[in-house]
């Protein structure tokens, strides 16, 4: 009977299917370059992603900058460590996580300046494995692009540790670093 235990006709089959799906998702998430990674990520983060559709457009620029600078799928940086992905708390786990922390701080500075970097769309180009957006005139577009460009550049220099992918929040702790804001006198 193809591995289905006969304790109850539908219950056993459902349990087996659930564990097969769970195994598929876990194995797919181990390698961000796996073609099934996107499906697995969406399956795991459905609750996190719902309600975030509005921030999709600006995040696409960040995703492109990451692909340009690192050659990696941007999904390799979602739910990585304590700061990569939505939200963030505790102490960053490694250099990649620090990149995400600084990116969050950069977006915070842009928001304090009245911008919406998570939804800001802007034009950029990939030149020599670097995101370039020198020709932007709009202040908010410039700020969003600079944040994304610096994060992607930071990722390209930082070693990637798969063990921090899907890192549980409770291991991040409560103590967190402060953002360093540069204050300019006008």
Tab-separated table of C-alpha atoms in Angstrom:
chain	number	residue	atom	x	y	z
A	1	UNK	CA	0.000	0.000	0.000
A	2	UNK	CA	2.656	2.548	-1.026
A	3	UNK	CA	3.764	3.485	2.505
A	4	UNK	CA	0.331	4.481	3.834
A	5	UNK	CA	-0.459	3.049	7.246
A	6	UNK	CA	-3.993	1.695	7.692
A	7	UNK	CA	-5.048	3.333	10.974
A	8	UNK	CA	-7.733	5.292	9.184
A	9	UNK	CA	-8.099	5.593	5.438
A	10	UNK	CA	-7.962	9.368	5.014
A	11	UNK	CA	-6.192	10.453	8.191
A	12	UNK	CA	-3.098	8.337	7.518
A	13	UNK	CA	-2.898	9.513	3.918
A	14	UNK	CA	-3.223	13.154	4.972
A	15	UNK	CA	-0.483	12.793	7.597
A	16	UNK	CA	1.847	11.152	5.106
A	17	UNK	CA	1.168	13.860	2.526
A	18	UNK	CA	1.759	16.574	5.133
A	19	UNK	CA	5.152	15.134	6.085
A	20	UNK	CA	6.097	14.670	2.439
A	21	UNK	CA	5.262	18.318	1.765
A	22	UNK	CA	7.101	19.428	4.901
A	23	UNK	CA	10.154	17.415	3.869
A	24	UNK	CA	9.997	18.921	0.366
A	25	UNK	CA	9.828	22.451	1.797
A	26	UNK	CA	12.712	21.898	4.223
A	27	UNK	CA	14.932	20.364	1.539
A	28	UNK	CA	14.084	23.169	-0.901
A	29	UNK	CA	14.924	25.859	1.666
A	30	UNK	CA	18.392	24.416	2.272
A	31	UNK	CA	19.554	25.732	-1.100
A	32	UNK	CA	18.395	29.238	-2.156
A	33	UNK	CA	19.460	28.471	-5.749
A	34	UNK	CA	17.078	25.485	-5.900
A	35	UNK	CA	14.287	26.223	-8.425
A	36	UNK	CA	11.751	25.156	-5.773
A	37	UNK	CA	13.120	27.664	-3.242
A	38	UNK	CA	10.580	30.377	-4.127
A	39	UNK	CA	7.645	27.990	-3.730
A	40	UNK	CA	9.021	26.699	-0.440
A	41	UNK	CA	9.707	30.199	0.864
A	42	UNK	CA	6.191	31.355	0.012
A	43	UNK	CA	4.725	28.266	1.641
A	44	UNK	CA	6.630	28.966	4.863
A	45	UNK	CA	6.099	32.723	4.958
A	46	UNK	CA	2.525	33.000	3.669
A	47	UNK	CA	1.362	34.685	6.843
A	48	UNK	CA	4.299	37.079	6.828
A	49	UNK	CA	3.936	38.060	3.184
A	50	UNK	CA	0.170	38.641	3.259
A	51	UNK	CA	-0.614	42.291	3.820
A	52	UNK	CA	2.733	43.398	2.408
A	53	UNK	CA	1.642	43.675	-1.231
A	54	UNK	CA	1.862	47.470	-1.114
A	55	UNK	CA	5.599	47.360	-0.440
A	56	UNK	CA	6.259	45.083	-3.382
A	57	UNK	CA	7.421	47.574	-6.025
A	58	UNK	CA	10.227	49.265	-4.074
A	59	UNK	CA	11.441	45.934	-2.770
A	60	UNK	CA	11.876	44.759	-6.382
A	61	UNK	CA	14.635	47.332	-6.834
A	62	UNK	CA	16.398	45.959	-3.761
A	63	UNK	CA	15.992	42.418	-5.111
A	64	UNK	CA	17.520	43.444	-8.436
A	65	UNK	CA	20.441	45.197	-6.745
A	66	UNK	CA	21.116	42.075	-4.670
A	67	UNK	CA	21.086	39.849	-7.770
A	68	UNK	CA	23.357	42.320	-9.594
A	69	UNK	CA	25.931	42.674	-6.809
A	70	UNK	CA	26.024	39.145	-5.400
A	71	UNK	CA	24.778	36.870	-8.185
A	72	UNK	CA	22.549	35.265	-5.533
A	73	UNK	CA	18.810	35.000	-5.487
A	74	UNK	CA	17.397	37.788	-3.311
A	75	UNK	CA	15.378	35.085	-1.539
A	76	UNK	CA	18.647	33.946	0.047
A	77	UNK	CA	18.390	37.045	2.245
A	78	UNK	CA	14.745	36.794	3.304
A	79	UNK	CA	14.308	35.488	6.845
A	80	UNK	CA	18.102	35.359	7.301
A	81	UNK	CA	19.440	36.056	10.785
A	82	UNK	CA	17.696	38.597	12.968
A	83	UNK	CA	17.309	41.534	10.543
A	84	UNK	CA	17.064	40.288	6.955
A	85	UNK	CA	13.463	40.288	5.805
A	86	UNK	CA	10.497	41.946	7.447
A	87	UNK	CA	11.089	43.407	10.876
A	88	UNK	CA	14.142	42.817	13.010
A	89	UNK	CA	15.178	42.573	16.646
A	90	UNK	CA	18.056	41.544	18.848
A	91	UNK	CA	21.713	41.453	17.908
A	92	UNK	CA	22.757	40.751	14.280
A	93	UNK	CA	24.189	37.237	13.907
A	94	UNK	CA	26.932	37.848	11.304
A	95	UNK	CA	28.145	40.332	8.674
A	96	UNK	CA	25.197	39.628	6.343
A	97	UNK	CA	22.799	40.310	9.197
A	98	UNK	CA	24.677	43.551	9.975
A	99	UNK	CA	24.158	44.548	6.322
A	100	UNK	CA	20.421	44.082	6.853
A	101	UNK	CA	20.509	46.008	10.126
A	102	UNK	CA	22.244	48.959	8.432
A	103	UNK	CA	19.762	48.765	5.536
A	104	UNK	CA	16.900	49.005	8.046
A	105	UNK	CA	18.593	52.046	9.595
A	106	UNK	CA	19.047	53.606	6.165
A	107	UNK	CA	15.359	53.121	5.378
A	108	UNK	CA	14.605	54.659	8.786
A	109	UNK	CA	16.585	57.792	7.857
A	110	UNK	CA	14.700	57.996	4.545
A	111	UNK	CA	11.379	57.690	6.376
A	112	UNK	CA	12.415	60.462	8.794
A	113	UNK	CA	13.074	62.617	5.720
A	114	UNK	CA	9.473	62.033	4.606
A	115	UNK	CA	10.180	59.283	2.061
A	116	UNK	CA	8.688	55.823	1.702
A	117	UNK	CA	11.698	53.722	0.654
A	118	UNK	CA	9.867	50.376	0.844
A	119	UNK	CA	7.487	51.469	-1.901
A	120	UNK	CA	9.754	53.891	-3.778
A	121	UNK	CA	10.323	52.863	-7.382
A	122	UNK	CA	13.430	54.199	-9.114
A	123	UNK	CA	15.571	53.602	-12.186
A	124	UNK	CA	18.934	51.920	-11.746
A	125	UNK	CA	21.401	49.932	-13.849
A	126	UNK	CA	23.695	47.016	-13.158
A	127	UNK	CA	27.270	47.859	-14.175
A	128	UNK	CA	30.259	45.712	-13.244
A	129	UNK	CA	28.303	43.840	-10.550
A	130	UNK	CA	27.192	47.063	-8.924
A	131	UNK	CA	23.852	48.856	-8.801
A	132	UNK	CA	24.201	52.346	-10.272
A	133	UNK	CA	21.619	55.087	-9.863
A	134	UNK	CA	23.646	58.274	-10.275
A	135	UNK	CA	21.193	60.049	-12.581
A	136	UNK	CA	18.294	60.261	-10.116
A	137	UNK	CA	16.946	63.750	-9.376
A	138	UNK	CA	14.222	62.943	-6.823
A	139	UNK	CA	15.454	63.051	-3.195
A	140	UNK	CA	13.403	60.034	-2.090
A	141	UNK	CA	14.416	57.934	-5.078
A	142	UNK	CA	18.068	58.796	-4.419
A	143	UNK	CA	17.776	57.826	-0.758
A	144	UNK	CA	16.025	54.523	-1.504
A	145	UNK	CA	18.531	53.646	-4.210
A	146	UNK	CA	21.497	54.513	-2.010
A	147	UNK	CA	20.136	52.319	0.800
A	148	UNK	CA	19.575	49.396	-1.568
A	149	UNK	CA	22.902	49.866	-3.371
A	150	UNK	CA	24.863	49.931	-0.117
A	151	UNK	CA	23.053	46.853	1.208
A	152	UNK	CA	23.754	44.909	-1.988
A	153	UNK	CA	27.412	46.003	-1.912
A	154	UNK	CA	27.626	44.941	1.742
A	155	UNK	CA	26.104	41.518	0.922
A	156	UNK	CA	28.659	41.010	-1.844
A	157	UNK	CA	31.522	41.391	0.660
A	158	UNK	CA	30.018	39.390	3.532
A	159	UNK	CA	30.318	35.599	3.863
A	160	UNK	CA	26.934	33.861	3.616
A	161	UNK	CA	26.105	31.235	6.255
A	162	UNK	CA	23.146	28.995	5.404
A	163	UNK	CA	22.674	28.159	9.066
A	164	UNK	CA	21.174	31.643	9.582
A	165	UNK	CA	18.475	31.135	6.938
A	166	UNK	CA	15.098	30.917	8.720
A	167	UNK	CA	16.822	31.803	12.007
A	168	UNK	CA	14.233	31.785	14.838
A	169	UNK	CA	13.497	35.216	16.346
A	170	UNK	CA	13.716	33.952	19.923
A	171	UNK	CA	17.452	33.304	19.414
A	172	UNK	CA	18.053	36.965	18.546
A	173	UNK	CA	17.722	38.219	22.109
A	174	UNK	CA	16.373	41.512	23.378
A	175	UNK	CA	19.472	43.744	23.276
A	176	UNK	CA	19.887	45.500	19.963
A	177	UNK	CA	22.312	48.013	18.489
A	178	UNK	CA	21.304	51.595	17.777
A	179	UNK	CA	21.244	53.133	14.332
A	180	UNK	CA	23.865	55.800	13.810
A	181	UNK	CA	22.168	58.813	12.274
A	182	UNK	CA	24.224	61.586	10.781
A	183	UNK	CA	22.771	64.964	11.653
A	184	UNK	CA	23.667	67.794	9.316
A	185	UNK	CA	23.257	71.421	10.364
A	186	UNK	CA	21.478	73.489	7.744
